[in-house]
Short mmCIF file of C-alpha atoms in Angstrom, two decimals:
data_model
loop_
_atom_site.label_atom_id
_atom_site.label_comp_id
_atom_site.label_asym_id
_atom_site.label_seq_id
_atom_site.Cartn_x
_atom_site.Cartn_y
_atom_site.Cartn_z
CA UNK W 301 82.00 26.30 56.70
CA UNK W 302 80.63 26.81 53.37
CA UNK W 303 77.55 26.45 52.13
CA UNK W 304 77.08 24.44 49.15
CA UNK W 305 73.99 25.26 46.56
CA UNK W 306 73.72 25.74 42.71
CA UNK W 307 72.46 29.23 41.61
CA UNK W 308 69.22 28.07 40.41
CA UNK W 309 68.74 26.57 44.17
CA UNK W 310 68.84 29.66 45.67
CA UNK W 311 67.08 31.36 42.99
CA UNK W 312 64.55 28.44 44.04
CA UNK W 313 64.72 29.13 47.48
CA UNK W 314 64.58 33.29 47.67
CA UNK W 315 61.22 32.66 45.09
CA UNK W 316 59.96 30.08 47.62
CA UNK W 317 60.45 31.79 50.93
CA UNK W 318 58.57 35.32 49.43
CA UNK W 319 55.80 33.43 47.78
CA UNK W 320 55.18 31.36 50.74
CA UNK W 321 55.52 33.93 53.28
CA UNK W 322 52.91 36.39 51.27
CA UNK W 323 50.62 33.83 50.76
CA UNK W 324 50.75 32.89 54.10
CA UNK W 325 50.24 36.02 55.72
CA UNK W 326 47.24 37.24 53.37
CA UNK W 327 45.36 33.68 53.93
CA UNK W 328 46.06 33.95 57.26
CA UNK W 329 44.70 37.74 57.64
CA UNK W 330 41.91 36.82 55.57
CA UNK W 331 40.66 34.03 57.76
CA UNK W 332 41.08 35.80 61.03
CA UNK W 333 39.86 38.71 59.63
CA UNK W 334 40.62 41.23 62.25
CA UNK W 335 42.75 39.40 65.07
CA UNK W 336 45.74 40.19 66.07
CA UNK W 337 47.88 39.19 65.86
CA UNK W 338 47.50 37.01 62.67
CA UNK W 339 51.24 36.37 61.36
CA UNK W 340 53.76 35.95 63.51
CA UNK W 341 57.67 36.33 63.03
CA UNK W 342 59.21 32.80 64.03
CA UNK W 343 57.55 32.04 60.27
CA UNK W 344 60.38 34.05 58.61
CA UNK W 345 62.79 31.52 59.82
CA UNK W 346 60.58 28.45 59.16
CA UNK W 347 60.74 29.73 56.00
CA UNK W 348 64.22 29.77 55.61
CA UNK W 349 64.23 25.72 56.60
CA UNK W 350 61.34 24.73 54.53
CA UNK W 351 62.10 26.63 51.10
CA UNK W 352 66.45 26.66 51.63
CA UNK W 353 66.96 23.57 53.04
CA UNK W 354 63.78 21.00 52.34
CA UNK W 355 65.94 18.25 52.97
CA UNK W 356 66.73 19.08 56.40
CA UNK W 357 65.23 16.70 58.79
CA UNK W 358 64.17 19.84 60.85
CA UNK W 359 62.39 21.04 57.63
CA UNK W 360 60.03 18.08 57.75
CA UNK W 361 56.23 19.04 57.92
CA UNK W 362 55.99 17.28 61.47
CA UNK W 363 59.04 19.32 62.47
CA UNK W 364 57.37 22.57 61.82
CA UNK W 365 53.88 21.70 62.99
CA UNK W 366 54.87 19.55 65.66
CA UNK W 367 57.76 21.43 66.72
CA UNK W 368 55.55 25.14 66.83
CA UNK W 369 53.15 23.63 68.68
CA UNK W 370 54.73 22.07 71.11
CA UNK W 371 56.63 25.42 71.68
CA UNK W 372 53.22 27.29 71.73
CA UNK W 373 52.01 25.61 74.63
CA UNK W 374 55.09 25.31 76.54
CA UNK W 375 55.39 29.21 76.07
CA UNK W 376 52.21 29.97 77.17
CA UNK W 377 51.56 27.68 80.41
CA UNK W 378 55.11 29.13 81.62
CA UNK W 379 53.88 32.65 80.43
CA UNK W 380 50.91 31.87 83.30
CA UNK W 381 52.73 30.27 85.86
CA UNK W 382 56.23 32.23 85.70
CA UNK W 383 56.13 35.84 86.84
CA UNK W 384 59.87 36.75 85.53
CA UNK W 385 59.39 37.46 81.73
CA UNK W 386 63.58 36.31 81.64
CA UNK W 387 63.02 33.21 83.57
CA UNK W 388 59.66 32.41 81.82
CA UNK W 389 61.27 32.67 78.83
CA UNK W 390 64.59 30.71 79.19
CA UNK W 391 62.43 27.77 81.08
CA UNK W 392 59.70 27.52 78.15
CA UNK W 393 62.68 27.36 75.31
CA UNK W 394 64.77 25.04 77.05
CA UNK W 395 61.70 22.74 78.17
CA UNK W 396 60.28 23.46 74.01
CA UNK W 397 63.64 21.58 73.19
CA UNK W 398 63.27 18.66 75.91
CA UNK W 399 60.11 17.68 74.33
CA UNK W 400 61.08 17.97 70.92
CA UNK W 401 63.46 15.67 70.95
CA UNK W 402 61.41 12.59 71.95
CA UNK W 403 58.39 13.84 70.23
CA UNK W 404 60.81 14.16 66.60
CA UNK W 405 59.68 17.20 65.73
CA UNK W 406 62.73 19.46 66.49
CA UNK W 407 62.48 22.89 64.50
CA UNK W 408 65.00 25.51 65.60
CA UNK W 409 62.33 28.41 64.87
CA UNK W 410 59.98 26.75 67.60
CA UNK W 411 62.14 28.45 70.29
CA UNK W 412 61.18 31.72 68.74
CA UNK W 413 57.16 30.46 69.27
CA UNK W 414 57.91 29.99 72.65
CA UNK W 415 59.80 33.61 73.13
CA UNK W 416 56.93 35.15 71.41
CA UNK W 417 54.31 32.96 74.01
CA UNK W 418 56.05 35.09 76.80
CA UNK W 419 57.41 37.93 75.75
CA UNK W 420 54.81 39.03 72.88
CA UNK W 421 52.87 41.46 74.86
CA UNK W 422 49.78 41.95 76.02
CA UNK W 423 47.64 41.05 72.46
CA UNK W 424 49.27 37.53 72.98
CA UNK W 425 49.13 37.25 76.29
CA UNK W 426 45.37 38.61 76.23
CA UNK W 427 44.72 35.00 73.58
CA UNK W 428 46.09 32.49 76.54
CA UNK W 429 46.08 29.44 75.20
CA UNK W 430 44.38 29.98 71.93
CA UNK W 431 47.46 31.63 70.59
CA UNK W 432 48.13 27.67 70.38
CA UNK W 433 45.49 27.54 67.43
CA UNK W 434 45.65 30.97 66.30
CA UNK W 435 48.04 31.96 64.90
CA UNK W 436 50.12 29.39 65.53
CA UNK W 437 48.53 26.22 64.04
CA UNK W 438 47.08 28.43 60.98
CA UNK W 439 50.51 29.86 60.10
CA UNK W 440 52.39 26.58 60.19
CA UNK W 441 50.13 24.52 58.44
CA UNK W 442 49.49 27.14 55.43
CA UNK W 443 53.33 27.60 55.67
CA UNK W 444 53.49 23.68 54.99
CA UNK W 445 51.23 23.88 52.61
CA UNK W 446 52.82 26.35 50.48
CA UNK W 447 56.63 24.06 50.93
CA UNK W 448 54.40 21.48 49.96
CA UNK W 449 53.40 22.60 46.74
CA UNK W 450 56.30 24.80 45.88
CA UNK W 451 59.10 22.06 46.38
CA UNK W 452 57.31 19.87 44.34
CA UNK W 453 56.65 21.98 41.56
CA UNK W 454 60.21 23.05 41.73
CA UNK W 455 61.11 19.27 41.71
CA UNK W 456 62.21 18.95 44.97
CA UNK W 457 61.06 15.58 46.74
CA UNK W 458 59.88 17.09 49.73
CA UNK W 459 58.57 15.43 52.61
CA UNK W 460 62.15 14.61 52.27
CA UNK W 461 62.22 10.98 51.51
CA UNK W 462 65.10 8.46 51.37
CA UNK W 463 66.17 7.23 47.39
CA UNK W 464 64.24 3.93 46.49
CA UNK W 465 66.40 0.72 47.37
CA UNK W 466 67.21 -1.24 44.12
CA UNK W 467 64.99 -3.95 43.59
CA UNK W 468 66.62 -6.85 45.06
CA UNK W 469 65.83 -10.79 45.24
CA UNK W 470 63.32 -10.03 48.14
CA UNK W 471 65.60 -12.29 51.37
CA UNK W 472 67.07 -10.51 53.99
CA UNK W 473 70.26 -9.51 52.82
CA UNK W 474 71.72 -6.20 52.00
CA UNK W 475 72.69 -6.01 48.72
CA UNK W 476 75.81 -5.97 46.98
CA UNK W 477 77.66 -2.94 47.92
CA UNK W 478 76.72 -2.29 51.35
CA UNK W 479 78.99 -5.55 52.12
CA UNK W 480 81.78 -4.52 52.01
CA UNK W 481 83.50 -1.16 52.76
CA UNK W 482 81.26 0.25 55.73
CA UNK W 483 78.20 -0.69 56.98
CA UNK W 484 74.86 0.94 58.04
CA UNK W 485 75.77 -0.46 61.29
CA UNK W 486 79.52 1.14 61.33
CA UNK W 487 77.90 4.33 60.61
CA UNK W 488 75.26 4.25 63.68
CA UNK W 489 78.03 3.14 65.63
CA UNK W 490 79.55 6.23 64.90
CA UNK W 491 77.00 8.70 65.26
CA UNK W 492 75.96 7.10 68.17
CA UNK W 493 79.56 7.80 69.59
CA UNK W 494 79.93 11.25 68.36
CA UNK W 495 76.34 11.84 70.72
CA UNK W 496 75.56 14.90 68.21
CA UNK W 497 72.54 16.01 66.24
CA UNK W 498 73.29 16.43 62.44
CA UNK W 499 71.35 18.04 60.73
CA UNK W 500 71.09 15.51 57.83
CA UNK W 501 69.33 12.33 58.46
CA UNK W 502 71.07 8.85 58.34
CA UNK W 503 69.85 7.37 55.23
CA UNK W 504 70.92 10.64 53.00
CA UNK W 505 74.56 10.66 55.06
CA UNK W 506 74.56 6.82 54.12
CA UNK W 507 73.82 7.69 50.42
CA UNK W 508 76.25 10.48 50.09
CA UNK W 509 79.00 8.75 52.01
CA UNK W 510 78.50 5.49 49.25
CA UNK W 511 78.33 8.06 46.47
CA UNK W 512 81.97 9.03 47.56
CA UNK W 513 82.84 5.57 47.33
CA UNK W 514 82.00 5.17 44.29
CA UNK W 515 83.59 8.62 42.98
CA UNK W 516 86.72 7.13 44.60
CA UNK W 517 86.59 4.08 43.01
CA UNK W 518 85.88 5.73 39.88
CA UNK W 519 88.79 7.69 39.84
CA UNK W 520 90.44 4.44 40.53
CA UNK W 521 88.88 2.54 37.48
CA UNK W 522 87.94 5.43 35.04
CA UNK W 523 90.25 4.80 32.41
CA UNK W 524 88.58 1.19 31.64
CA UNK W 525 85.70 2.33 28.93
CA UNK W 526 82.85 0.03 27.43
CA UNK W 527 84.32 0.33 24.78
CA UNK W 528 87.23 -2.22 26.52
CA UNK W 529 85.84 -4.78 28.32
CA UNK W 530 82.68 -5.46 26.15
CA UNK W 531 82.01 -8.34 24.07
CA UNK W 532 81.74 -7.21 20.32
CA UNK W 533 80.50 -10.75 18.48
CA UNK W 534 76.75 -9.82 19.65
CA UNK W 535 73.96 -12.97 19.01
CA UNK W 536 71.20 -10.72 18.81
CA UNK W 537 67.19 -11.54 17.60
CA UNK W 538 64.84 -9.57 15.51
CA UNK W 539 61.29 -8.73 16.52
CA UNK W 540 59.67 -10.78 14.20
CA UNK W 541 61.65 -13.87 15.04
CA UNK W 542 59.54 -17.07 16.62
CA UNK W 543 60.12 -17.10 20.61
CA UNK W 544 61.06 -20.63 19.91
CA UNK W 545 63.88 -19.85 18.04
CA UNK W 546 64.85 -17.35 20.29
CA UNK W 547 64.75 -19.74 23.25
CA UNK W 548 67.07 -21.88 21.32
CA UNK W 549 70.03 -18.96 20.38
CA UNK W 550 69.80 -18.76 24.42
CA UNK W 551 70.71 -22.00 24.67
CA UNK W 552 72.68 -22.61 21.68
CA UNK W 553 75.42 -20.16 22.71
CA UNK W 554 74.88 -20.37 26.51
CA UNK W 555 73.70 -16.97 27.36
CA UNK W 556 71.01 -15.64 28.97
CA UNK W 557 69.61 -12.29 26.64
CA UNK W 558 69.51 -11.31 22.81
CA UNK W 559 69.48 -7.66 22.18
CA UNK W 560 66.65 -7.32 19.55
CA UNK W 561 67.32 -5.24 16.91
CA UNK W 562 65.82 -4.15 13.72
CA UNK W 563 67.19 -4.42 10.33
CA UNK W 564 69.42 -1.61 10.89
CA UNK W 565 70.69 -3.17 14.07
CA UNK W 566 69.05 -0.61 15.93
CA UNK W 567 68.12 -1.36 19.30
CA UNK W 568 64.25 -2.00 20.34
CA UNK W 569 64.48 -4.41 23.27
CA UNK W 570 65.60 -7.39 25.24
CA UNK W 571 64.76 -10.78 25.04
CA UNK W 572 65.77 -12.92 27.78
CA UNK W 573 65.85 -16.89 29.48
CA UNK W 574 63.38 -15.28 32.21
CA UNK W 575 61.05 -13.48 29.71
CA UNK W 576 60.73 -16.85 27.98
CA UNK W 577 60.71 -19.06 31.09
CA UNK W 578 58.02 -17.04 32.17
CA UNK W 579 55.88 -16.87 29.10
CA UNK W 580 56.07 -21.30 29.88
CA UNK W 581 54.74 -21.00 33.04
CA UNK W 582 51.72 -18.88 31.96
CA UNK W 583 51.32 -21.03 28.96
CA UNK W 584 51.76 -17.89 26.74
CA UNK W 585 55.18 -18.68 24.60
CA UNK W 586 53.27 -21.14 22.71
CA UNK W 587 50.40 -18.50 21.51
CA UNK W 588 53.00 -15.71 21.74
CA UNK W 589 54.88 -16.13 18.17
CA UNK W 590 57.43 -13.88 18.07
CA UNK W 591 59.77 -12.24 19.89
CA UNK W 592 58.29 -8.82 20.11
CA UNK W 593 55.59 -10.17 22.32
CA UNK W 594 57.45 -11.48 25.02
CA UNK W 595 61.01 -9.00 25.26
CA UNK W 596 61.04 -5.95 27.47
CA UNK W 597 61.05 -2.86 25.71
CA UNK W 598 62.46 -0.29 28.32
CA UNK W 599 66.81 -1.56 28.43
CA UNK W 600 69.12 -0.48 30.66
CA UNK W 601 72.00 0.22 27.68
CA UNK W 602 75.68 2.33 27.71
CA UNK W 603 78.36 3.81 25.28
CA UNK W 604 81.39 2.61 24.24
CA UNK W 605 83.25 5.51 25.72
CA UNK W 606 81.18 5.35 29.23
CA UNK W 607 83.73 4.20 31.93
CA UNK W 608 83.46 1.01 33.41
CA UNK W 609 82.56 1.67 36.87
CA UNK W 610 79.11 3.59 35.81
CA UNK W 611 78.01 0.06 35.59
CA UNK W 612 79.15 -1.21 38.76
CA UNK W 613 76.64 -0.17 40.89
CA UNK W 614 73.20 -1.33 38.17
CA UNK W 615 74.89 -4.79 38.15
CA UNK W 616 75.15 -5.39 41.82
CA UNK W 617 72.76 -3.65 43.34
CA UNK W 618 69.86 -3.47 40.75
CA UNK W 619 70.04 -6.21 39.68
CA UNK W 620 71.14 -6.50 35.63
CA UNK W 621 73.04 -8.93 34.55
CA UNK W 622 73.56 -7.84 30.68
CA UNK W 623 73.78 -4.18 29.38
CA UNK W 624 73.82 -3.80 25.32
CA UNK W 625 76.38 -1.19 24.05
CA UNK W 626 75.11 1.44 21.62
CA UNK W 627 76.58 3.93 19.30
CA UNK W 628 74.80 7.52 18.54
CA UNK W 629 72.13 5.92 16.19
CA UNK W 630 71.23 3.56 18.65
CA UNK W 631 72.99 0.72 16.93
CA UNK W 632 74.30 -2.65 19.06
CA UNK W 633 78.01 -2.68 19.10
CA UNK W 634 78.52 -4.61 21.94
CA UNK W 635 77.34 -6.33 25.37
CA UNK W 636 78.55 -5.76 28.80
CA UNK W 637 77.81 -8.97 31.34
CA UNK W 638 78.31 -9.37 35.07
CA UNK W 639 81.06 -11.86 33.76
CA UNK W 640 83.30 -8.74 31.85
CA UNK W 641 83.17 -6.54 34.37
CA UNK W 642 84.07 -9.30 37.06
CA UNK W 643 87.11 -10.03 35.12
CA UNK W 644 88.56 -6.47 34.20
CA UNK W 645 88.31 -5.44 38.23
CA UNK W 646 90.15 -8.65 38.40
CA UNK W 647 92.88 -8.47 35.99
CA UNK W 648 93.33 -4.52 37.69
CA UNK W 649 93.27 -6.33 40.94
CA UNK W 650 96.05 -8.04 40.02
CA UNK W 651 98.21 -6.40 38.11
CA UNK W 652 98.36 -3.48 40.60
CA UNK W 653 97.08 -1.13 38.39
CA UNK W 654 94.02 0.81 37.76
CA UNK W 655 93.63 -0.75 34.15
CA UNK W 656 94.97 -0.89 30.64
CA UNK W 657 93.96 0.42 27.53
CA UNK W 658 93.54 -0.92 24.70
CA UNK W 659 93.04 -4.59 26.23
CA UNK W 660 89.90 -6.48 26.06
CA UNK W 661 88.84 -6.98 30.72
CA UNK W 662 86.53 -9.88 29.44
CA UNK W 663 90.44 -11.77 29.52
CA UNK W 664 91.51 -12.84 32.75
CA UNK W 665 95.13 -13.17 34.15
CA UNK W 666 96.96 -16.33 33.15
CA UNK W 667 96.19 -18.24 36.39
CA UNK W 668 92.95 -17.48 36.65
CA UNK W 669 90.15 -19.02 34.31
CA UNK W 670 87.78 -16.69 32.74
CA UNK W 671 84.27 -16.31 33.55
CA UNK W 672 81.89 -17.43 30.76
CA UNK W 673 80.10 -14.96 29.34
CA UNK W 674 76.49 -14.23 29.52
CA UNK W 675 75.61 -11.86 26.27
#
């Protein structure tokens, strides 16, 4: 099977296993000054896990801790009551991976620990159990230390953690796009059948398996741009426009947000019915003015040329309703509403195909009345 990786992530991860290994070893030699031993070898292939793959769920810092731990001591207490060196060894690596697995902290290098526990000679056999804590405990933790703050300098997110849900409506449903197509349930159903360990964890097989999804579907879709489906007759506000006047555009034309723009109809933020209904409730839209005190500055926009589909996913699952269009200089050229891209996944729904070009998807099919829009 091969093994996937840019070049400057294994660049990363060659630089990360020799600084963390060195530094590892001479902190560890300098604090046990001179016991021996002080570094031992199942660290090489820690390594490997923590500064290769950091998003390995057997990479994780309780993994390596945990897991080397929980081998040291099995190692050792079978290294005492076991007078077979084979059979001491085979019982305290396949009891190392019994406990592991309930205790979560699974770490393939941990059954090295426990080989070393019994078979390391008479320097580790001489430390009994205090080869648990030395050099054991001190390796792994400066070991974690070093993933730690390499991974993170390096931009990895490391303890691996699963991406951010969109911010939702805050009830108990899932959003948008986890309704349809498979489930979280489906795929615990199927791992649960399959009875195997993967060595990815079920929230980043989730994500990727969605993210294929929506490759698929953008393949599907791809040839329906912006640039299409967007509305091009934009109401917009100006910054230095009363809120009041604002508020009434909204309701003037029935929509819900004004791109505000300056006078070169360059973009500088939103204004919206919530930003206003909220500056009511707080009593502020009467003391606020204008619009540049109330609108949001930070907008979600897209291109003309962007495809369609990019949008798909910031509409139902985070939320938007309303993306402005912009050209190279920033300018508004058009908006893109829940409402367009409703109706062009309809109109390609049913006519069979996977869109036109050249057509406006804010139109839908004869028999079908179109959504109003909300730009």
């Amino acid at each position: 099977m091969p093994i996937t990786g840019g070049r400057h992530e294994r660049v990363k991860s060659c630089l990360g296993a020799l600084l963390g290994l060195f530094v590892t070893e001479w902190i560890s030699r300098h604090l046990m000054g001179g016991f021996n031993p002080w570094f031992i070898a199942p660290m090489g292939a820690s390594a490997v896990l923590l500064f290769a793959v950091p998003a390995s769920p057997l990479a994780q810092p309780w993994s390596i801790i945990g897991g080397n731990l929980v081998a040291a001591t099995v190692g050792v207490t079978c290294a005492m009551l076991i007078p077979s060196p084979g059979l001491a060894a085979g019982v305290a690596v396949a009891v190392a991976i019994a406990l592991m697995f309930p205790l979560r902290c699974i770490h393939p290098p941990s059954g090295a620990v426990a080989l070393t526990a019994v078979l390391g000679g008479p320097a580790v056999q001489a430390l009994g159990f205090g080869f648990i804590v030395m050099p054991v405990a001190v390796n792994s933790m400066v070991l974690v230390l070093m993933a730690l703050a390499f991974n993170n300098a390096m931009r990895r997110r490391y303890p691996h953690r699963p991406p951010e849900p969109a911010a939702g409506h805050r009830t108990r449903d899932v959003p948008p796009t986890q309704r349809v197509g498979f489930t979280r349930a489906d795929l615990d159903a199927v791992l649960a059948a399959r009875g195997e360990f993967l060595d990815i964890s079920e929230d980043d097989l989730e994500a990727i398996l969605v993210a294929a999804e929506l490759r698929a579907f953008r393949r599907r879709f791809g040839d329906v741009r912006c640039a299409d489906i967007m509305s091009r007759d934009v109401v917009t506000a100006t910054p230095d426009m009363p809120a009041g006047e604002a508020a009434a555009l909204l309701a003037r034309h029935h929509i819900k947000a004004l791109p505000v723009v300056d006078g070169q109809r360059r973009l500088a933020g939103i204004f919206t019915q919530s930003d206003f209904f909220a500056a009511q409730r707080t009593g502020s839209a009467r003391t606020a003015g204008t619009v540049r005190t109330l609108m949001t500055h930070a907008v979600t926009v897209a291109r003309p040329e962007q495809p369609m589909v990019d949008l798909a996913r910031a509409f139902s699952d985070g939320g938007l309703h309303h993306v402005p269009v912009i050209d190279d200089d920033r300018r508004v050229v058009g908006m893109v509403t829940q409402s367009d891209l409703v109706a062009a996944l309809l109109r390609s729904r049913v006519s069979g195909t996977s869109g036109t070009s050249g057509t406006s998807g804010t139109s839908a099919p004869d028999d079908v009345p179109a959504a109003p829009t909300a730009h």
